[in-house]
Amino acid sequence: MSAENGKKSAKYIFVTGGVTSSLGKGIIASSLAKLLQSRGLSVTIQKFDPYLNIDPGTLNPYEHGECYVTDDGAETDLDLGHYERFLNVRTSQANNITTGRIYFNVISAERRGDFLGKTVQVVPHITDEIKRNISLLGETGEYDIVITEIGGCVGDIESLPFLEAVRQFRFEQGENDTLVIHLTLIPYLHSAGELKTKPTQHSVKMLQESGIQPDILVCRSEHPLPIELRKKIALFCNVQVSSVIEAMDANSIYEVPLLMKREKLDQRALYMLDIYNDRDYELTAWEEFVHRLQNPAHTVTIGLVGKYVELHDAYKSIAESFIHAGAVNRCKVRIEWIHSESLTVENASEILKNLDAVLVAPGFGERGIEGKIEAVRYVRENGIPFLGICLGMQMAVIEYARNVLNWPEAHSFEMNPQTPQPVIDIMEEQKKVTKKGGTMRLGAYPCKVQKGTLAHAIYGKMNISERHRHRYELNNNYLEALQQAGLVASGINPETNLVEIIELPTHPHFVGVQFHPELRSTAENPHPLFVHFVKAAMTYADQRQHAAVEE
Ligand code: GLN
C-alpha cells in the first residue's frame, strides 16, 4: 500500500444502503474507519449526497438536520460531524460532494468549452466527474483507505449515476482495490415471531442490477442473527457467510465500533482488500470513553433553547458535544428541549427554574427571538450557568443592552434594521453579499483570548481557532458602553477586532461565543467550553440540592 515515493496508494471502500433510509450508514462507515485507524491505517471518509443543492448550506434544518461546517469553510452534511467525532481527524470540502456540485462542475466545464463538439451526457461526463471526486482524497497520497458513503437508498432515481460510477470505478481499479459494503435491514415480524430476509434479498438484487455485487452485508436488526439465517442471506445474496455482519441496535452510537469489532467487520474488509495487518487494536481511549459514558455517577439537566427543537438532528453536534463533555465529567447530561417560541416573560421562570444550566442555540431570523432573549434574562438574573452559541451569544448582548443599559429597543440589524441601537450589526464584508449560498463568514478563524478571564481559564491558552457560520457580529461602536456596564469581551479576532467571546465576571458561568465550539468536539477530545459548562451545571445542581436540604 505504500508506494515508492513515500506516498500511499489508497484502496477504496464504498458504503451503500438498502431497504430504507436512516439505517445509519454514516455510523457504520465511521465505526469501520475507527477500527481500521486503531490498527495503524490512515483512513478518511467522504459522503456523496444525491440531492441537487450544491451544498446543504441553504437547506432548512427541518429538511436535513444541522449543517456541519469544516475548517476550510465548507457547509456540509451532518454525517461529516460523525466522521470527525469518531476519527478525531478534520474533514474538508472534498469530503462532501452533492449531485448539484457534480452537475455544476460539468456544466461549468461545458460553458468553458472543455467538451467542444461533444454531446454532454450523464454517462460518461457526469460519471467521470463522480469518479474524479471519488479518487480526489486517495490521490493526495495521505490515505491507505478512502471510505465513500453513497447517500440515499439503492433504487432511488437520484442514486443511479453514483452507482454507475462505482461500477465503472471498480472495473477500472486493480483487483482487490475496492470493496462494497451494503447496509440493509432485517426486520422482525412480531406476529410471525421471525426475522425476515426478503427485503435484503431484494435490495441486493437491485444493486446487482446496477452491476454491483456487494462484498459485505451489514444487517441492521433488533435481534441477533442466527447462523442459519446468515447462511440463507449468504446463499441468496451471493456473499460468503463470514461476510454477513450483524449490526444490532445499540444504546449509543459510540458502542458501534466495539460491536463491529466483535463481528470482525474490519478483519473481513482487510482480508477482502488483500491488506495484511497484524497490528493490535489501539482502542484504549475509546473504550474508556464508552465505559465512562455507560457508567455515569451524576446527572444534570440542561435546557437547550432553540426554534428547531422538534428535530433533534438540527442540533446534532451540540447534543454530541454534551455526550463527550458528560463522559469526562462522569455525568449524564439530560437535554430538555425548549422551544424558543414558547418562552415568554410570564412563563420563563416556570420553564427554566429547575434546570441546571441553559444553552441558547444558534439560528437565523426573527422567529422565537424574544423567547431566547427572555431565557438569557432569566439565567443571568438567577445565576444559572449559561452558554450562548452564535445567535445565542448575540441574544445575550441584546439582553444586556436592553435590561442593564436600559436600551429597550436594542436589537440585531438582522431582526430589526430600524433599531436605534443595533448592538449586533451586519459585518462590513457581508454588506455587498447578494447571493445566499456559501457566502457567510465560514470556517476556522483565529481568536485571541484575554488573560485573567474565564475563557482563558477554560482554554488554558491565548491563541485559539474555532469554526464560524454567521453574517452578523457584535457592533464595536457599542462595545465600550457594554464593557462599562460589566460585560467582558474575552476573545477577539486579532485581525478584525470582531468580538468572539463575551462573559460576565459577576455571574458563576455566563459565556457567549460567536463561533461554534460544538463543531470541534470529538469523543476522545471533548471541547473545553462544553466540559467546563457541564462542570458548572454539576456545581449548580449540587448547590441547589444543598440549599433545598437546608430549607
Ligand atoms: N443569524 C446570526 C448571524 O448570521 C447567527 C448565525 C448562527 O447562529 N449560526 O450572524
Coordinates of C-alpha atoms and ligand atoms in Angstrom, one line a residue:
M1 CA 0.0 0.0 0.0
S2 CA 2.9 2.4 0.5
A3 CA 4.1 3.4 -2.9
E4 CA 7.9 4.0 -3.5
N5 CA 7.8 7.8 -3.3
G6 CA 6.5 7.6 0.3
K7 CA 3.0 8.4 -0.8
K8 CA 0.3 5.9 0.0
S9 CA -1.8 4.4 -2.8
A10 CA -5.3 4.2 -1.4
K11 CA -7.8 1.4 -1.6
Y12 CA -11.5 2.3 -1.7
I13 CA -14.5 1.1 0.3
F14 CA -18.0 2.1 -0.8
V15 CA -20.9 2.0 1.7
T16 CA -24.4 1.8 0.1
G17 CA -27.7 1.4 1.8
G18 CA -30.9 -0.5 1.0
V19 CA -34.4 -1.3 2.2
T20 CA -34.9 2.0 4.0
S21 CA -33.1 5.2 4.7
S22 CA -31.9 6.2 8.3
L23 CA -30.2 2.8 8.9
G24 CA -27.0 4.6 9.9
K25 CA -24.6 4.3 7.0
G26 CA -22.6 7.2 8.5
I27 CA -22.2 5.4 11.8
I28 CA -21.2 2.1 10.2
A29 CA -18.7 3.9 7.9
S30 CA -17.3 5.8 10.9
S31 CA -17.1 2.7 13.0
L32 CA -15.2 0.7 10.4
A33 CA -12.9 3.7 9.8
K34 CA -12.3 3.9 13.6
L35 CA -11.3 0.2 13.7
L36 CA -9.0 0.5 10.7
Q37 CA -7.5 3.6 12.2
S38 CA -6.9 1.9 15.5
R39 CA -4.9 -0.7 13.6
G40 CA -2.5 1.9 12.3
L41 CA -4.1 2.6 8.9
S42 CA -4.7 6.1 7.7
V43 CA -8.4 6.4 6.8
T44 CA -10.7 9.2 5.6
I45 CA -14.4 9.1 4.8
Q46 CA -16.4 11.1 2.3
K47 CA -20.1 11.4 1.7
F48 CA -21.8 11.7 -1.7
D49 CA -25.3 13.2 -1.4
P50 CA -27.7 12.7 -4.3
Y51 CA -29.6 16.0 -4.0
L52 CA -29.3 18.9 -6.4
N53 CA -28.4 21.6 -3.9
I54 CA -24.7 22.5 -4.3
D55 CA -24.4 22.0 -0.5
P56 CA -26.8 21.8 2.4
G57 CA -26.0 25.5 3.5
T58 CA -29.3 26.8 2.2
L59 CA -31.4 24.0 3.5
N60 CA -33.8 24.5 6.3
P61 CA -32.6 22.4 9.3
Y62 CA -36.1 20.8 9.4
E63 CA -35.3 19.3 5.9
H64 CA -31.9 17.9 6.6
G65 CA -30.8 18.5 10.2
E66 CA -27.8 20.5 11.1
C67 CA -25.4 22.0 8.6
Y68 CA -21.9 20.9 9.6
V69 CA -19.1 23.4 8.8
T70 CA -15.5 22.3 8.3
D71 CA -12.2 24.2 8.9
D72 CA -12.0 25.2 5.3
G73 CA -15.5 26.7 5.4
A74 CA -17.4 24.1 3.6
E75 CA -21.1 23.8 4.6
T76 CA -21.7 20.0 4.7
D77 CA -23.9 17.1 5.6
L78 CA -24.1 16.3 9.3
D79 CA -22.5 12.9 8.7
L80 CA -19.2 14.6 8.4
G81 CA -19.6 15.5 12.1
H82 CA -19.8 11.8 12.9
Y83 CA -16.6 11.2 10.9
E84 CA -14.7 13.8 12.8
R85 CA -16.2 12.8 16.2
F86 CA -15.2 9.2 15.7
L87 CA -11.8 9.6 13.9
N88 CA -10.6 12.7 15.6
V89 CA -9.4 14.0 12.3
R90 CA -10.5 17.0 10.3
T91 CA -12.6 16.8 7.1
S92 CA -12.9 19.4 4.3
Q93 CA -14.9 20.3 1.3
A94 CA -13.5 17.3 -0.6
N95 CA -15.3 15.0 1.9
N96 CA -18.8 16.1 0.9
I97 CA -20.0 16.1 -2.7
T98 CA -23.5 16.5 -3.9
T99 CA -25.1 15.8 -7.3
G100 CA -25.6 19.5 -7.5
R101 CA -21.8 20.1 -7.3
I102 CA -21.1 17.4 -9.8
Y103 CA -23.5 18.9 -12.3
F104 CA -22.3 22.4 -11.6
N105 CA -18.7 21.3 -12.3
V106 CA -19.7 19.6 -15.6
I107 CA -21.9 22.4 -16.8
S108 CA -19.2 25.0 -15.9
A109 CA -16.7 22.9 -18.0
E110 CA -19.2 22.8 -20.8
R111 CA -19.6 26.6 -20.8
R112 CA -15.8 27.0 -20.8
G113 CA -15.8 24.9 -23.9
D114 CA -13.9 21.9 -22.4
F115 CA -16.1 19.5 -24.3
L116 CA -16.3 21.4 -27.6
G117 CA -18.0 19.4 -30.3
K118 CA -19.3 16.7 -27.9
T119 CA -22.8 16.0 -26.6
V120 CA -22.5 16.2 -22.8
Q121 CA -24.2 13.2 -21.1
V122 CA -24.8 11.5 -17.8
V123 CA -22.6 8.7 -19.0
P124 CA -19.7 9.4 -19.4
H125 CA -19.5 13.1 -18.3
I126 CA -21.3 13.0 -15.0
T127 CA -20.0 9.6 -14.1
D128 CA -16.4 10.7 -14.9
E129 CA -16.8 13.7 -12.7
I130 CA -18.1 11.4 -9.9
K131 CA -15.1 9.1 -10.4
R132 CA -12.7 12.1 -10.3
N133 CA -14.2 13.1 -6.9
I134 CA -14.1 9.5 -5.6
S135 CA -10.3 9.5 -6.1
L136 CA -9.6 13.1 -5.1
L137 CA -8.7 12.3 -1.5
G138 CA -7.0 9.0 -2.4
E139 CA -4.7 10.8 -4.8
T140 CA -3.3 13.0 -2.1
G141 CA -1.1 10.1 -1.0
E142 CA -2.2 10.6 2.6
Y143 CA -4.5 7.7 3.0
D144 CA -4.4 3.9 3.0
I145 CA -8.1 3.7 2.7
V146 CA -10.8 6.1 1.5
I147 CA -14.4 5.2 2.5
T148 CA -17.1 6.7 0.3
E149 CA -20.6 6.7 1.7
I150 CA -23.3 6.9 -1.0
G151 CA -26.2 8.8 0.4
G152 CA -29.8 7.7 -0.2
C153 CA -31.1 4.2 -0.9
V154 CA -30.4 1.7 -3.7
G155 CA -33.3 2.1 -6.1
D156 CA -33.6 5.9 -5.7
I157 CA -33.6 7.6 -9.1
E158 CA -31.0 10.1 -7.8
S159 CA -28.5 7.4 -6.8
L160 CA -28.2 5.8 -10.2
P161 CA -25.3 7.9 -11.6
F162 CA -23.4 7.3 -8.4
L163 CA -23.9 3.5 -8.5
E164 CA -22.9 3.5 -12.2
A165 CA -19.7 5.5 -11.3
V166 CA -18.9 3.0 -8.6
R167 CA -19.4 0.1 -11.0
Q168 CA -17.0 1.7 -13.5
F169 CA -14.6 2.6 -10.8
R170 CA -14.4 -0.9 -9.5
F171 CA -13.9 -2.3 -13.0
E172 CA -11.1 0.1 -13.7
Q173 CA -9.2 -0.3 -10.4
G174 CA -6.8 -3.2 -9.7
E175 CA -8.2 -6.4 -8.3
N176 CA -8.8 -6.2 -4.5
D177 CA -8.5 -2.5 -4.5
T178 CA -12.2 -1.8 -3.9
L179 CA -14.9 -3.1 -1.7
V180 CA -18.6 -2.6 -1.5
I181 CA -20.4 -2.8 1.9
H182 CA -24.2 -2.8 1.7
L183 CA -26.1 -1.8 4.7
T184 CA -29.5 -3.3 5.0
L185 CA -32.4 -4.1 7.4
I186 CA -33.6 -7.5 8.7
P187 CA -37.0 -6.6 10.1
Y188 CA -38.6 -8.7 12.9
L189 CA -42.2 -9.5 12.3
H190 CA -43.8 -9.7 15.7
S191 CA -46.9 -11.5 14.5
A192 CA -44.8 -14.3 12.9
G193 CA -42.1 -14.1 15.6
E194 CA -39.5 -14.2 12.8
L195 CA -36.6 -12.2 11.3
K196 CA -37.3 -11.6 7.6
T197 CA -34.6 -11.6 4.9
K198 CA -36.7 -10.9 1.8
P199 CA -36.2 -7.1 1.8
T200 CA -32.4 -7.6 2.0
Q201 CA -32.6 -10.1 -0.9
H202 CA -34.5 -7.5 -3.0
S203 CA -32.2 -4.7 -2.2
V204 CA -29.1 -6.7 -3.1
K205 CA -30.8 -7.7 -6.4
M206 CA -31.3 -4.1 -7.1
L207 CA -27.7 -3.4 -6.5
Q208 CA -26.8 -6.3 -8.8
E209 CA -29.0 -4.8 -11.5
S210 CA -26.7 -1.8 -11.4
G211 CA -23.8 -4.2 -12.0
I212 CA -22.5 -4.1 -8.4
Q213 CA -22.1 -7.3 -6.3
P214 CA -21.7 -6.3 -2.7
D215 CA -18.8 -7.9 -0.9
I216 CA -20.1 -7.5 2.7
L217 CA -23.6 -7.1 4.0
V218 CA -24.1 -5.3 7.3
C219 CA -27.5 -6.2 8.5
R220 CA -29.3 -3.9 11.0
S221 CA -31.6 -5.9 13.3
E222 CA -33.3 -5.7 16.7
H223 CA -32.4 -9.3 17.3
P224 CA -29.2 -11.4 16.9
L225 CA -28.9 -13.2 13.5
P226 CA -28.8 -17.0 14.0
I227 CA -26.3 -18.8 11.8
E228 CA -29.0 -20.5 9.7
L229 CA -30.3 -17.1 8.8
R230 CA -26.8 -15.8 8.0
K231 CA -26.4 -18.8 5.7
K232 CA -29.7 -18.1 4.0
I233 CA -28.7 -14.4 3.4
A234 CA -25.3 -15.5 2.1
L235 CA -26.8 -18.0 -0.3
F236 CA -29.4 -15.7 -1.8
C237 CA -27.2 -12.6 -1.9
N238 CA -24.1 -14.2 -3.3
V239 CA -21.7 -13.5 -0.5
Q240 CA -19.8 -15.7 1.9
V241 CA -21.3 -16.4 5.4
S242 CA -18.5 -14.6 7.1
S243 CA -19.4 -11.5 5.0
V244 CA -22.8 -11.3 6.7
I245 CA -22.3 -8.9 9.6
E246 CA -24.9 -8.4 12.3
A247 CA -25.5 -4.8 13.4
M248 CA -27.7 -4.9 16.5
D249 CA -29.4 -1.8 17.7
A250 CA -27.0 -0.2 20.3
N251 CA -27.7 2.2 23.2
S252 CA -25.2 4.6 21.9
I253 CA -23.7 5.2 18.5
Y254 CA -20.3 5.2 20.3
E255 CA -20.7 1.5 21.1
V256 CA -21.0 0.6 17.4
P257 CA -17.2 0.3 16.7
L258 CA -16.9 -2.2 19.5
L259 CA -19.9 -4.2 18.2
M260 CA -18.3 -4.2 14.7
K261 CA -15.0 -5.3 16.1
R262 CA -16.8 -8.3 17.7
E263 CA -18.4 -9.0 14.4
K264 CA -15.0 -8.8 12.7
L265 CA -16.1 -6.2 10.1
D266 CA -12.7 -4.7 9.8
Q267 CA -10.9 -8.1 9.6
R268 CA -13.3 -9.1 6.8
A269 CA -12.7 -5.8 5.0
L270 CA -8.9 -6.0 5.2
Y271 CA -8.9 -9.7 4.1
M272 CA -11.1 -8.8 1.0
L273 CA -8.9 -5.8 0.2
D274 CA -5.9 -8.1 0.5
I275 CA -4.3 -5.9 3.1
Y276 CA -2.1 -7.7 5.6
N277 CA -2.2 -6.2 9.0
D278 CA -1.3 -7.9 12.3
R279 CA -1.3 -4.8 14.4
D280 CA -3.2 -4.8 17.7
Y281 CA -6.1 -2.5 18.1
E282 CA -5.3 0.7 19.9
L283 CA -8.7 1.4 21.3
T284 CA -8.0 2.1 25.0
A285 CA -9.1 5.7 24.9
W286 CA -12.2 4.8 23.0
E287 CA -13.1 2.0 25.4
E288 CA -12.5 4.2 28.4
F289 CA -14.8 6.9 26.9
V290 CA -17.5 4.3 26.3
H291 CA -17.1 2.9 29.8
R292 CA -17.5 6.4 31.3
L293 CA -20.5 7.0 29.1
Q294 CA -22.2 3.8 30.3
N295 CA -21.4 4.4 34.0
P296 CA -22.2 8.0 34.9
A297 CA -22.0 9.0 38.6
H298 CA -24.1 12.2 38.2
T299 CA -26.9 13.6 36.2
V300 CA -27.7 17.2 35.2
T301 CA -30.5 18.6 33.1
I302 CA -29.5 21.3 30.6
G303 CA -32.1 23.3 28.7
L304 CA -31.5 23.8 25.0
V305 CA -33.4 26.8 23.8
G306 CA -33.9 26.8 20.0
K307 CA -36.5 27.1 17.4
Y308 CA -35.9 23.8 15.6
V309 CA -36.2 21.6 18.7
E310 CA -38.8 19.3 17.2
L311 CA -36.0 17.8 15.1
H312 CA -33.1 17.0 17.4
D313 CA -30.8 16.4 14.4
A314 CA -30.9 20.2 13.9
Y315 CA -28.7 20.5 16.9
K316 CA -26.7 17.2 16.4
S317 CA -23.2 18.5 17.2
I318 CA -24.4 20.3 20.3
A319 CA -26.1 17.1 21.6
E320 CA -23.0 15.0 20.8
S321 CA -20.7 17.6 22.5
F322 CA -22.8 17.2 25.7
I323 CA -22.2 13.4 25.4
H324 CA -18.4 13.9 25.1
A325 CA -18.3 16.5 27.9
G326 CA -20.6 14.5 30.1
A327 CA -18.4 11.4 29.8
V328 CA -15.3 13.2 31.0
N329 CA -17.2 14.5 34.0
R330 CA -18.8 11.1 34.6
C331 CA -22.1 12.9 34.2
K332 CA -25.2 12.0 32.2
V333 CA -26.4 15.2 30.5
R334 CA -30.2 15.2 30.0
I335 CA -31.2 17.7 27.4
E336 CA -34.5 19.5 28.0
W337 CA -35.6 20.7 24.5
I338 CA -37.2 24.1 24.9
H339 CA -39.0 25.8 22.0
S340 CA -37.9 29.4 22.0
E341 CA -41.4 30.4 20.7
S342 CA -43.0 29.0 23.8
L343 CA -40.9 31.2 26.2
T344 CA -42.4 34.4 27.5
V345 CA -41.8 36.9 30.4
E346 CA -44.7 35.2 32.2
N347 CA -43.6 31.6 31.9
A348 CA -39.8 31.8 31.8
S349 CA -39.4 31.1 35.5
E350 CA -41.7 28.1 35.4
I351 CA -39.9 26.6 32.4
L352 CA -36.3 27.3 33.4
K353 CA -36.2 27.3 37.2
N354 CA -35.5 23.6 37.6
L355 CA -32.7 23.4 35.1
D356 CA -29.0 23.1 36.0
A357 CA -27.9 25.1 33.0
V358 CA -29.2 26.7 29.8
L359 CA -27.7 26.8 26.3
V360 CA -29.2 29.2 23.8
A361 CA -28.7 27.8 20.4
P362 CA -27.6 29.2 17.0
G363 CA -30.2 30.2 14.5
F364 CA -31.3 32.7 11.9
G365 CA -34.3 35.0 11.5
E366 CA -36.9 36.6 13.7
R367 CA -39.0 33.5 14.9
G368 CA -38.5 32.7 18.6
I369 CA -36.1 35.6 19.2
E370 CA -37.9 37.2 22.1
G371 CA -38.0 33.8 23.8
K372 CA -34.3 33.4 23.5
I373 CA -33.7 36.9 25.0
E374 CA -36.1 36.1 27.8
A375 CA -34.2 32.9 28.6
V376 CA -30.9 34.8 28.8
R377 CA -32.5 37.4 31.1
Y378 CA -33.8 34.7 33.5
V379 CA -30.5 32.8 33.7
R380 CA -28.4 35.9 34.0
E381 CA -30.6 37.3 36.9
N382 CA -30.7 33.9 38.6
G383 CA -27.1 32.8 38.4
I384 CA -27.9 29.7 36.3
P385 CA -24.9 28.6 34.1
F386 CA -25.3 29.9 30.6
L387 CA -23.7 29.2 27.2
G388 CA -24.8 31.1 24.2
I389 CA -23.7 29.9 20.8
C390 CA -23.6 32.3 17.8
L391 CA -27.2 33.7 17.7
G392 CA -27.3 32.7 21.4
M393 CA -24.3 34.9 22.1
Q394 CA -25.9 37.8 20.0
M395 CA -29.1 37.5 22.1
A396 CA -27.1 37.7 25.3
V397 CA -25.6 41.0 24.1
I398 CA -29.1 42.3 23.2
E399 CA -30.5 41.2 26.5
Y400 CA -27.7 43.0 28.3
A401 CA -28.2 46.2 26.3
R402 CA -31.9 46.2 26.9
N403 CA -32.1 45.3 30.6
V404 CA -28.8 46.5 32.0
L405 CA -28.0 49.5 29.8
N406 CA -31.7 50.3 29.6
W407 CA -32.0 50.4 25.9
P408 CA -35.3 48.6 25.5
E409 CA -35.2 48.8 21.7
A410 CA -31.7 47.5 21.3
H411 CA -31.7 44.7 18.7
S412 CA -29.8 43.0 15.9
F413 CA -29.8 44.5 12.5
E414 CA -30.9 41.1 11.3
M415 CA -34.2 41.2 13.1
N416 CA -34.9 45.0 13.1
P417 CA -32.9 47.2 10.8
Q418 CA -34.7 50.2 12.3
T419 CA -33.5 49.7 15.9
P420 CA -31.9 52.8 17.5
Q421 CA -29.2 50.6 19.0
P422 CA -28.0 47.9 16.5
V423 CA -25.8 46.3 19.1
I424 CA -25.5 43.4 16.7
D425 CA -24.8 44.6 13.2
I426 CA -24.1 43.1 9.8
M427 CA -20.4 42.5 9.1
E428 CA -18.8 45.0 6.7
E429 CA -17.8 42.4 4.1
Q430 CA -21.4 41.0 4.2
K431 CA -23.0 44.3 3.1
K432 CA -22.1 43.6 -0.6
V433 CA -23.2 40.0 -0.5
T434 CA -26.3 39.3 -2.6
K435 CA -26.3 35.5 -3.0
K436 CA -27.3 33.2 -0.2
G437 CA -25.2 30.1 -0.9
G438 CA -21.8 29.7 0.7
T439 CA -21.4 33.5 1.4
M440 CA -21.4 33.7 5.2
R441 CA -18.3 34.1 7.3
L442 CA -17.5 30.4 7.2
G443 CA -14.8 28.1 8.7
A444 CA -11.9 28.5 11.1
Y445 CA -10.7 31.9 12.2
P446 CA -8.2 32.7 14.9
C447 CA -9.2 34.3 18.2
K448 CA -7.0 35.9 21.0
V449 CA -8.2 35.0 24.5
Q450 CA -7.7 37.7 27.1
K451 CA -5.6 36.6 30.1
G452 CA -7.4 36.6 33.5
T453 CA -10.8 35.8 32.0
L454 CA -13.0 32.7 32.5
A455 CA -12.4 31.9 28.8
H456 CA -8.7 31.8 29.4
A457 CA -9.1 29.6 32.4
I458 CA -11.2 27.2 30.2
Y459 CA -8.9 27.1 27.2
G460 CA -5.6 27.4 29.2
K461 CA -4.1 29.4 26.3
M462 CA -4.3 32.7 24.4
N463 CA -4.4 31.6 20.8
I464 CA -7.3 29.5 19.7
S465 CA -9.0 28.8 16.4
E466 CA -12.7 28.0 16.0
R467 CA -15.3 27.5 13.3
H468 CA -17.8 30.1 12.2
R469 CA -21.1 30.5 10.3
H470 CA -22.6 33.9 10.5
R471 CA -23.2 37.3 8.8
Y472 CA -23.7 39.5 11.9
E473 CA -21.4 40.5 14.7
L474 CA -21.2 42.5 17.9
N475 CA -21.2 46.1 16.9
N476 CA -17.9 47.5 18.2
N477 CA -19.4 51.0 18.4
Y478 CA -21.3 49.8 21.5
L479 CA -18.5 47.7 23.0
E480 CA -17.3 50.4 25.4
A481 CA -20.8 51.0 26.8
L482 CA -21.3 47.3 27.2
Q483 CA -17.9 46.9 28.9
Q484 CA -18.6 49.8 31.2
A485 CA -21.8 48.1 32.2
G486 CA -19.8 45.0 33.2
L487 CA -19.8 42.8 30.1
V488 CA -16.3 41.5 29.2
A489 CA -15.1 40.8 25.7
S490 CA -12.7 37.9 26.5
G491 CA -12.0 36.7 23.0
I492 CA -11.2 38.9 20.0
N493 CA -10.3 38.2 16.4
P494 CA -6.7 39.6 16.1
E495 CA -7.1 40.9 12.5
T496 CA -10.6 42.4 12.5
N497 CA -11.3 43.0 16.2
L498 CA -14.5 41.1 15.9
V499 CA -15.7 40.0 19.4
E500 CA -15.6 36.3 19.5
I501 CA -16.3 35.6 23.3
I502 CA -18.2 37.5 25.9
E503 CA -18.6 36.8 29.6
L504 CA -19.9 38.2 32.8
P505 CA -17.4 38.1 35.7
T506 CA -20.2 38.7 38.3
H507 CA -22.0 35.5 37.2
P508 CA -20.9 31.9 38.1
H509 CA -20.8 30.9 34.4
F510 CA -22.1 33.3 31.7
V511 CA -20.3 32.7 28.4
G512 CA -21.3 33.6 24.8
V513 CA -19.3 32.6 21.8
Q514 CA -19.7 33.9 18.2
F515 CA -18.2 30.7 16.9
H516 CA -19.4 27.1 17.0
P517 CA -17.4 25.0 19.6
E518 CA -19.7 22.1 19.0
L519 CA -18.1 21.5 15.6
R520 CA -14.7 20.8 17.2
S521 CA -15.7 18.4 20.0
T522 CA -14.8 14.7 19.5
A523 CA -15.3 11.6 21.6
E524 CA -11.6 11.5 22.5
N525 CA -11.1 15.2 22.6
P526 CA -14.2 16.9 24.1
H527 CA -14.4 20.7 23.7
P528 CA -13.2 22.6 26.8
L529 CA -16.1 25.0 26.7
F530 CA -18.6 22.1 26.9
V531 CA -16.5 20.3 29.6
H532 CA -16.5 23.4 31.7
F533 CA -20.2 24.2 31.1
V534 CA -21.2 20.7 32.2
K535 CA -19.0 21.1 35.3
A536 CA -20.7 24.4 36.1
A537 CA -24.1 22.7 35.7
M538 CA -22.9 20.0 38.2
T539 CA -21.8 22.6 40.7
Y540 CA -25.0 24.5 40.3
A541 CA -27.1 21.3 40.8
D542 CA -25.1 20.5 44.0
Q543 CA -25.6 23.9 45.4
R544 CA -29.3 23.8 44.7
Q545 CA -29.6 20.4 46.4
H546 CA -27.8 21.7 49.5
A547 CA -30.0 24.8 49.6
A548 CA -33.1 22.5 49.4
V549 CA -31.9 20.3 52.2
E550 CA -31.2 23.4 54.4
E551 CA -34.7 24.8 53.8
Ligands
GLN1 N1 -28.1 34.8 12.4 C1 -26.9 35.1 13.0 C2 -25.8 35.6 12.1 O1 -25.9 35.3 10.9 C3 -26.3 33.9 13.8 C4 -25.9 32.7 13.0 C5 -25.8 31.4 13.7 O2 -26.3 31.3 14.9 N2 -25.1 30.4 13.1 O3 -24.9 36.2 12.5

